[in-house]
Short mmCIF file of C-alpha atoms and ligand atoms in Angstrom, two decimals:
data_model
loop_
_atom_site.label_atom_id
_atom_site.label_comp_id
_atom_site.label_asym_id
_atom_site.label_seq_id
_atom_site.Cartn_x
_atom_site.Cartn_y
_atom_site.Cartn_z
CA MET A 1 -25.21 -6.78 -1.89
CA TRP A 2 -22.60 -6.02 0.76
CA LEU A 3 -19.00 -5.30 -0.24
CA GLN A 4 -15.72 -4.42 1.38
CA ALA A 5 -13.41 -3.04 -1.27
CA ASN A 6 -9.86 -1.68 -1.40
CA ASN A 7 -8.74 1.10 -3.76
CA LEU A 8 -12.14 1.95 -5.18
CA SER A 9 -10.56 5.31 -5.83
CA TYR A 10 -13.12 6.99 -8.11
CA ASP A 11 -16.75 6.72 -9.17
CA ASN A 12 -17.47 4.08 -11.83
CA LYS A 13 -14.01 2.53 -11.57
CA ALA A 14 -15.79 -0.77 -11.01
CA SER A 15 -18.99 -2.41 -12.15
CA VAL A 16 -20.66 -5.56 -10.91
CA ARG A 17 -22.99 -7.95 -12.67
CA ILE A 18 -25.11 -10.68 -11.11
CA ASN A 19 -26.00 -13.60 -13.35
CA ASN A 20 -27.16 -12.19 -16.70
CA GLY A 21 -28.31 -8.85 -15.30
CA ALA A 22 -27.04 -5.46 -16.46
CA TRP A 23 -23.65 -4.15 -15.33
CA ILE A 24 -24.13 -1.84 -12.35
CA ASN A 25 -21.59 0.96 -11.81
CA LEU A 26 -20.24 1.34 -8.29
CA ASN A 27 -20.32 5.02 -7.35
CA ASN A 28 -21.39 7.27 -4.49
CA THR A 29 -24.95 7.38 -5.85
CA THR A 30 -25.53 3.67 -6.42
CA CYS A 31 -23.68 2.61 -3.27
CA ASP A 32 -24.45 3.34 0.35
CA VAL A 33 -20.96 3.60 1.88
CA ALA A 34 -20.76 2.80 5.58
CA GLU A 35 -19.48 5.30 8.13
CA PRO A 36 -16.91 6.50 8.87
CA GLY A 37 -15.72 5.91 5.27
CA LYS A 38 -18.72 7.81 3.92
CA SER A 39 -17.91 11.00 5.80
CA TYR A 40 -14.31 10.76 4.61
CA GLY A 41 -15.58 10.93 1.02
CA GLY A 42 -16.89 7.42 0.34
CA ILE A 43 -15.68 6.05 -3.00
CA GLY A 44 -12.62 8.12 -3.88
CA GLY A 45 -12.36 9.43 -0.32
CA GLY A 46 -9.72 9.21 2.36
CA HIS A 47 -10.30 5.62 3.43
CA ASN A 48 -8.61 3.24 1.00
CA THR A 49 -10.81 0.36 2.13
CA ILE A 50 -14.54 0.92 2.51
CA LYS A 51 -17.67 -1.10 3.24
CA MET A 52 -20.82 -0.48 1.25
CA LYS A 53 -24.25 -1.71 0.33
CA LEU A 54 -25.63 -1.86 -3.17
CA ALA A 55 -29.41 -2.24 -3.55
CA LEU A 56 -30.23 -4.85 -6.19
CA PRO A 57 -33.39 -5.21 -8.27
CA GLU A 58 -35.68 -7.83 -6.82
CA GLY A 59 -35.33 -11.29 -8.34
CA LEU A 60 -31.76 -10.74 -9.60
CA VAL A 61 -30.21 -12.99 -6.98
CA LEU A 62 -31.46 -16.57 -7.23
CA ASN A 63 -31.80 -19.30 -4.68
CA GLY A 64 -28.77 -21.57 -5.12
CA ALA A 65 -25.86 -20.82 -7.46
CA ASN A 66 -25.32 -17.26 -8.68
CA GLN A 67 -22.59 -15.89 -10.90
CA ILE A 68 -21.06 -12.61 -9.71
CA SER A 69 -18.73 -10.75 -12.09
CA PHE A 70 -16.64 -7.66 -11.43
CA ARG A 71 -15.25 -5.37 -14.11
CA PHE A 72 -12.48 -2.76 -14.01
CA ASN A 73 -13.74 0.02 -16.29
CA GLN A 74 -10.85 2.40 -16.88
CA SER A 75 -7.60 3.64 -15.38
CA ASP A 76 -7.22 7.22 -14.20
CA GLY A 77 -3.51 7.01 -15.01
CA VAL A 78 -2.67 6.23 -11.39
CA THR A 79 -4.25 2.88 -10.59
CA ILE A 80 -4.80 -0.41 -12.41
CA GLY A 81 -7.62 -1.89 -10.39
CA TYR A 82 -9.21 -2.56 -7.05
CA ARG A 83 -9.71 -5.46 -4.69
CA ILE A 84 -12.96 -6.89 -3.38
CA ILE A 85 -11.88 -8.17 0.01
CA ARG A 86 -15.22 -9.47 1.20
CA LEU A 87 -18.69 -9.75 -0.22
CA ASN A 88 -22.04 -11.03 0.86
CA PHE A 89 -25.76 -10.67 0.29
CA LEU A 90 -28.05 -9.25 2.95
CA ASN A 91 -31.69 -10.08 3.39
CA ALA A 92 -34.25 -7.35 4.05
CA GLY A 93 -33.42 -7.56 7.75
CA GLY A 94 -29.71 -6.97 7.08
CA THR A 95 -28.55 -10.50 7.89
CA ARG A 96 -25.64 -11.87 5.86
CA LEU A 97 -26.80 -14.82 3.82
CA MET A 98 -23.45 -16.50 3.12
CA PRO A 99 -21.54 -17.86 6.11
CA ALA A 100 -17.91 -16.74 6.51
CA SER A 101 -16.95 -20.38 5.98
CA SER A 102 -17.97 -20.07 2.30
CA PHE A 103 -14.80 -18.05 1.69
CA ALA A 104 -11.14 -19.02 1.85
CA ASP A 105 -8.13 -16.70 1.78
CA GLU A 106 -5.17 -17.59 -0.39
CA ASN A 107 -1.95 -18.24 1.49
CA PRO A 108 0.76 -16.01 -0.04
CA ALA A 109 3.46 -18.31 1.35
CA THR A 110 2.45 -20.84 -1.31
CA TRP A 111 2.86 -18.43 -4.23
CA GLN A 112 5.48 -19.54 -6.76
CA ALA A 113 7.57 -17.50 -9.17
CA PRO A 114 6.08 -17.64 -12.68
CA ARG A 115 9.65 -18.02 -14.08
CA PRO A 116 11.75 -19.52 -11.29
CA GLY A 117 14.97 -20.03 -13.30
CA ALA A 118 18.03 -18.13 -12.05
CA SER A 119 18.49 -16.23 -15.32
CA ASP A 120 14.88 -15.01 -15.29
CA VAL A 121 15.20 -13.91 -11.65
CA ALA A 122 18.43 -12.06 -12.50
CA ALA A 123 16.77 -10.45 -15.52
CA GLY A 124 13.88 -9.42 -13.28
CA GLN A 125 16.24 -7.69 -10.88
CA GLN A 126 17.91 -5.85 -13.77
CA LEU A 127 14.52 -4.69 -15.05
CA TRP A 128 13.43 -3.63 -11.57
CA ARG A 129 16.48 -1.39 -11.29
CA ASN A 130 17.03 -0.24 -14.86
CA ALA A 131 14.12 -0.81 -17.25
CA SER A 132 12.89 2.30 -19.02
CA LEU A 133 9.23 2.77 -18.09
CA ASN A 134 6.21 4.55 -19.49
CA GLU A 135 4.16 6.48 -16.97
CA SER A 136 1.07 4.40 -17.78
CA TYR A 137 -0.61 2.44 -20.55
CA LEU A 138 -2.81 5.40 -21.48
CA PRO A 139 -2.20 7.01 -24.91
CA ASN A 140 0.71 9.49 -25.10
CA ALA A 141 2.09 8.49 -21.70
CA ARG A 142 5.52 10.02 -21.17
CA VAL A 143 8.71 8.02 -20.66
CA LEU A 144 9.77 8.17 -17.01
CA GLN A 145 13.21 8.77 -15.64
CA ALA A 146 12.22 6.93 -12.47
CA LYS A 147 12.62 3.15 -12.29
CA CYS A 148 10.65 0.66 -10.21
CA ALA A 149 13.48 0.82 -7.67
CA ASP A 150 13.15 4.59 -7.29
CA CYS A 151 9.51 4.78 -6.25
CA HIS A 152 9.37 1.46 -4.40
CA ALA A 153 11.79 0.01 -1.86
CA GLN A 154 15.08 -0.06 -3.77
CA ASP A 155 15.22 -3.87 -3.80
CA GLY A 156 11.44 -4.44 -4.13
CA ARG A 157 10.99 -5.75 -0.61
CA ASP A 158 7.85 -3.63 -0.14
CA LEU A 159 5.97 -5.73 -2.70
CA LYS A 160 7.28 -8.91 -1.09
CA TYR A 161 6.46 -7.76 2.46
CA PHE A 162 2.88 -6.71 1.72
CA ASN A 163 2.28 -9.86 -0.32
CA TYR A 164 1.47 -8.28 -3.65
CA SER A 165 0.44 -11.15 -5.92
CA ASN A 166 2.18 -12.19 -9.12
CA ARG A 167 -0.84 -10.96 -11.02
CA SER A 168 -0.65 -7.54 -9.46
CA ILE A 169 3.11 -7.22 -10.19
CA VAL A 170 2.78 -8.53 -13.75
CA GLU A 171 -0.12 -6.21 -14.58
CA ARG A 172 1.65 -3.23 -13.03
CA ALA A 173 4.82 -3.91 -15.05
CA LYS A 174 2.75 -4.20 -18.24
CA TYR A 175 1.05 -0.92 -17.30
CA HIS A 176 4.52 0.67 -17.37
CA GLY A 177 5.08 -0.67 -20.90
CA LEU A 178 7.02 -3.87 -20.25
CA SER A 179 6.34 -7.16 -22.06
CA VAL A 180 4.62 -10.13 -20.44
CA THR A 181 7.97 -11.95 -20.25
CA GLN A 182 9.68 -8.98 -18.60
CA ALA A 183 6.74 -8.54 -16.23
CA GLU A 184 6.93 -12.21 -15.20
CA GLN A 185 10.68 -11.88 -14.68
CA ILE A 186 10.10 -8.99 -12.27
CA ALA A 187 7.42 -10.97 -10.41
CA SER A 188 9.87 -13.89 -10.18
CA TYR A 189 12.56 -11.59 -8.79
CA ILE A 190 10.15 -10.32 -6.11
CA ARG A 191 9.13 -13.88 -5.17
CA SER A 192 12.83 -14.82 -4.88
CA LEU A 193 13.55 -12.16 -2.25
CA THR A 194 14.35 -13.44 1.21
CA ALA A 195 12.83 -10.32 2.82
CA PRO A 196 10.09 -11.13 5.35
CA ALA A 197 6.48 -11.44 4.19
CA PRO A 198 4.25 -11.84 7.27
CA ALA A 199 0.87 -13.43 6.62
CA THR A 200 -0.83 -10.38 8.14
CA ALA A 201 0.82 -7.99 5.67
CA ARG A 202 -1.63 -7.63 2.80
CA PRO A 203 -2.20 -4.84 0.27
CA TRP A 204 -5.28 -3.63 2.13
CA ASN A 205 -3.90 -3.78 5.68
CA PRO A 206 -2.59 -0.29 6.57
CA PRO A 207 1.04 -0.23 7.75
CA TYR A 208 1.30 0.37 11.49
CA GLN A 209 -2.46 0.50 12.02
CA PRO A 210 -2.63 0.28 15.83
CA GLY A 211 -4.43 -2.49 17.67
CA PRO A 212 -4.30 -4.69 20.76
CA GLY A 213 -1.43 -7.17 20.86
CA GLN A 214 0.87 -5.32 18.44
CA ASP A 215 3.79 -4.91 20.83
CA SER A 216 4.06 -8.59 21.63
CA LYS A 217 4.27 -9.58 17.97
CA PRO A 218 7.69 -10.22 16.40
CA LEU A 219 9.36 -7.03 15.23
CA VAL A 220 9.12 -7.97 11.54
CA GLU A 221 5.33 -7.99 11.82
CA TRP A 222 4.99 -4.47 13.18
CA ALA A 223 4.86 -2.74 9.79
CA ALA A 224 1.99 -5.04 8.78
CA GLY A 225 -0.16 -3.31 11.41
CA ALA A 226 -3.12 -4.75 13.27
CA GLY A 227 -5.13 -5.28 10.10
CA ILE A 228 -8.08 -3.56 8.44
CA ASP A 229 -10.44 -5.12 10.99
CA ALA A 230 -8.66 -3.25 13.79
CA VAL A 231 -9.94 0.07 12.39
CA LEU A 232 -12.89 1.16 14.53
CA ASP A 233 -16.20 2.44 13.22
CA SER A 234 -16.26 5.49 15.50
CA ASP A 235 -13.90 7.51 17.72
CA ALA A 236 -15.99 6.62 20.77
CA GLU A 237 -15.04 2.97 20.39
CA SER A 238 -11.44 3.86 21.35
CA LEU A 239 -12.59 4.79 24.87
CA PRO A 240 -12.56 1.32 26.48
CA TYR A 241 -9.02 0.81 25.16
CA ILE A 242 -7.84 4.11 26.66
CA PHE A 243 -9.70 3.39 29.91
CA PRO A 244 -9.71 -0.40 30.31
CA ASN A 245 -10.66 -0.03 33.99
CA GLY A 246 -13.29 2.66 33.59
CA VAL A 247 -12.65 6.39 33.14
CA ASN A 248 -10.12 7.49 35.73
CA GLU A 249 -7.22 9.88 36.09
CA ALA A 250 -4.60 7.19 36.49
CA ALA A 251 -5.09 6.03 32.89
CA LEU A 252 -4.03 9.47 31.64
CA ALA A 253 -1.47 10.31 34.31
CA THR A 254 1.63 11.97 32.90
CA SER A 255 3.68 9.51 34.91
CA SER A 256 2.17 6.48 33.13
CA THR A 257 2.37 5.28 29.53
CA LEU A 258 -0.55 5.29 27.16
CA ASN A 259 0.49 2.89 24.44
CA ILE A 260 -0.66 4.37 21.13
CA ARG A 261 0.48 1.29 19.23
CA GLU A 262 -2.12 -0.82 21.02
CA ILE A 263 -5.10 1.55 21.09
CA PRO A 264 -7.27 1.05 17.99
CA VAL A 265 -8.58 4.18 16.28
CA ALA A 266 -11.32 5.04 13.78
CA MET A 267 -8.75 6.70 11.51
CA GLN A 268 -7.81 4.24 8.79
CA PHE A 269 -4.14 4.70 7.96
CA LEU A 270 -3.06 4.71 4.31
CA ASP A 271 -2.43 1.31 2.80
CA TRP A 272 1.09 0.68 1.49
CA LYS A 273 0.57 1.66 -2.12
CA HIS A 274 -0.80 5.04 -1.09
CA TRP A 275 2.55 5.91 0.47
CA LEU A 276 4.24 5.54 -2.93
CA PRO A 277 4.99 8.64 -5.00
CA ILE A 278 2.74 9.13 -8.02
CA ILE A 279 5.42 11.37 -9.54
CA HIS A 280 9.04 10.81 -8.59
CA PRO A 281 11.24 13.89 -8.04
CA LYS A 282 13.34 12.69 -11.03
CA ASP A 283 10.31 13.27 -13.26
CA ALA A 284 9.00 16.33 -11.46
CA TRP A 285 12.27 18.27 -11.58
CA GLY A 286 14.49 16.21 -13.92
CA ASP A 287 18.16 17.11 -13.77
CA GLU A 288 17.49 19.80 -11.19
CA PHE A 289 16.80 16.92 -8.84
CA ASN A 290 19.11 14.31 -10.41
CA ASN A 291 22.13 16.50 -9.95
CA SER A 292 21.04 18.06 -6.69
CA ASN A 293 22.98 17.67 -3.50
CA LEU A 294 19.93 15.94 -2.05
CA ASN A 295 20.01 13.10 -4.60
CA LYS A 296 23.76 12.79 -4.13
CA MET A 297 23.38 12.68 -0.39
CA TYR A 298 20.54 10.19 -0.43
CA ASN A 299 21.56 7.86 -3.21
CA GLY A 300 25.04 8.76 -4.32
CA GLN A 301 23.51 9.51 -7.76
CA GLY A 302 24.03 12.47 -10.09
CA SER A 303 26.63 15.20 -10.08
CA GLY A 304 25.68 16.96 -6.86
CA ASN A 305 28.71 18.30 -5.10
CA THR A 306 28.38 17.15 -1.55
CA ALA A 307 30.68 14.53 -0.18
CA ILE A 308 28.00 13.07 2.08
CA ASN A 309 26.14 9.97 0.90
CA LEU A 310 23.40 9.76 3.50
CA ARG A 311 22.42 6.17 2.80
CA ARG A 312 25.98 4.89 2.95
CA SER A 313 26.70 6.92 6.02
CA LEU A 314 23.63 5.60 7.80
CA THR A 315 24.44 1.98 6.99
CA THR A 316 28.19 1.98 7.46
CA GLY A 317 28.72 5.19 9.38
CA ASN A 318 29.92 5.19 12.91
CA GLN A 319 28.92 7.21 15.92
CA THR A 320 29.07 10.41 13.86
CA TYR A 321 25.72 9.61 12.31
CA ARG A 322 23.89 8.88 15.52
CA LEU A 323 21.76 11.72 16.81
CA GLY A 324 23.52 13.79 19.38
CA ALA A 325 26.61 11.59 19.31
CA SER A 326 29.00 14.37 18.55
CA THR A 327 28.98 18.11 18.39
CA CYS A 328 29.36 19.93 15.13
CA GLN A 329 32.53 22.00 15.07
CA VAL A 330 30.81 24.77 13.15
CA CYS A 331 27.31 25.20 14.54
CA LYS A 332 27.67 23.66 17.94
CA PRO A 333 25.96 22.82 20.11
CA ILE A 334 22.73 22.14 18.23
CA CYS A 335 23.60 20.01 15.19
CA ARG A 336 20.63 17.75 14.46
CA ILE A 337 22.44 15.23 12.24
CA GLY A 338 25.66 14.82 14.10
CA SER A 339 27.69 16.51 11.40
CA THR A 340 31.20 17.50 12.32
CA SER A 341 31.83 19.45 9.17
CA GLY A 342 29.23 22.19 9.17
CA ILE A 343 27.20 20.49 6.44
CA CYS A 344 23.86 20.69 8.13
CA SER A 345 21.30 19.13 5.79
C1 HEC B 1 6.65 6.92 -10.40
C2 HEC B 1 6.74 6.02 -9.28
C3 HEC B 1 6.55 4.54 -9.56
C4 HEC B 1 7.29 3.74 -10.40
C5 HEC B 1 8.44 4.14 -11.31
C6 HEC B 1 6.75 2.41 -10.24
N1 HEC B 1 5.74 2.41 -9.33
FE1 HEC B 1 4.66 0.81 -8.72
N2 HEC B 1 3.34 2.05 -7.82
C7 HEC B 1 3.49 3.40 -7.68
C8 HEC B 1 2.29 3.96 -7.09
C9 HEC B 1 2.02 5.41 -6.78
C10 HEC B 1 1.41 2.87 -6.89
C11 HEC B 1 -0.01 2.92 -6.29
C12 HEC B 1 -1.02 3.04 -7.41
C13 HEC B 1 -2.44 3.07 -6.87
O1 HEC B 1 -2.78 4.03 -6.18
O2 HEC B 1 -3.17 2.11 -7.15
C14 HEC B 1 2.12 1.69 -7.34
C15 HEC B 1 1.59 0.42 -7.25
C16 HEC B 1 2.27 -0.72 -7.62
C17 HEC B 1 1.79 -2.06 -7.42
C18 HEC B 1 0.46 -2.45 -6.78
C19 HEC B 1 -0.61 -2.44 -7.84
C20 HEC B 1 -1.93 -2.94 -7.32
O3 HEC B 1 -2.91 -2.19 -7.38
O4 HEC B 1 -1.98 -4.06 -6.85
C21 HEC B 1 2.73 -2.91 -7.92
C22 HEC B 1 2.68 -4.41 -7.93
C23 HEC B 1 3.80 -2.08 -8.47
N3 HEC B 1 3.49 -0.76 -8.26
C24 HEC B 1 4.92 -2.57 -9.11
C25 HEC B 1 5.78 -1.76 -9.85
C26 HEC B 1 6.76 -2.26 -10.78
C27 HEC B 1 6.99 -3.74 -11.07
C28 HEC B 1 7.39 -1.18 -11.31
C29 HEC B 1 8.45 -1.15 -12.40
C30 HEC B 1 8.10 -1.89 -13.61
C31 HEC B 1 6.82 0.00 -10.69
N4 HEC B 1 5.85 -0.39 -9.81
C32 HEC B 1 7.22 1.31 -10.93
C33 HEC B 1 4.60 4.14 -8.03
C34 HEC B 1 5.56 3.70 -8.91
#
């Protein structure tokens, strides 16, 4: 069996069963993970999406219809599952037996809110910003100070942009202790957002993964990256992109531009959810953080004593907040944030 899976983040997180056979655990012993993912640690390693082969007992796969089941075994307190992006069966010679045309991708643009009514959407927004959450659904999970809006984009646009499904949002909200109704209200709020959601932005496609053609795409698609398929299998495969006209000095001349957004690399960038904080500063340091100048500056929250609200200043501020636009009266001439008041952080 050949699999490409996202977020298989520890051994035995997943099991697979073919027809009425036994459940087979997916781990670094049962699975042969393809390079370069294997050298980065295989299952549980640095590549969030990996390809692997699983040897099956002879006779398990039948000619004709087969039933393939996947199971999520247990949470580690961080994740609630994994995604099988592609699967196939290989014959002894390594040839894929199912044509690509046997599979169809869902189109996220067709996804509907589970509770589309205005009051449910409004309730979902409230919950996103204010609901009290448990850290996980494991026994004795602590109550968090952080809200969905703290760890994610404040308005939830990250889930919209990367096309997280209703199911994923509902299950994640339940994982944090919310009811099914509340979870569906949050999913409905996310679906209602007008933020962009490019078709190429999917939970397994690493943000800003470089690849040919990126620059000519519309700006809103840039964060979606060039897709998981743009990740190369070895460093050497980058060479023809660096030297499209054969190896020569001109390609690397300091007077020319080597466009790193368009040169694919064998380093798989983190997928979106791996940029999210597992522990928010509000829960790591509590009031030390809540009432810090940093939280006041960033969010306007807490009783920190600085007058600067960084977010507000960046959105509504004038020239003062542009790099190098003015010279600080106190520490001139090298102020990095354009402060004029001597407040330097
Ligand atoms: C403490 C920070 C934090 C809070 C609070 C938080 N999240 Fe997350 N969220 C994360 C992290 C970290 C992940 C990635 C987990 C992983 O590695 O699978 C994640 C993943 C997700 C995912 C993707 C799950 C998947 O595997 O498909 C969804 C959807 C999500 N969160 C929704 C929510 C919602 C809804 C809330 C509020 C009810 C919330 N999150 C609150 C940090 C947070």
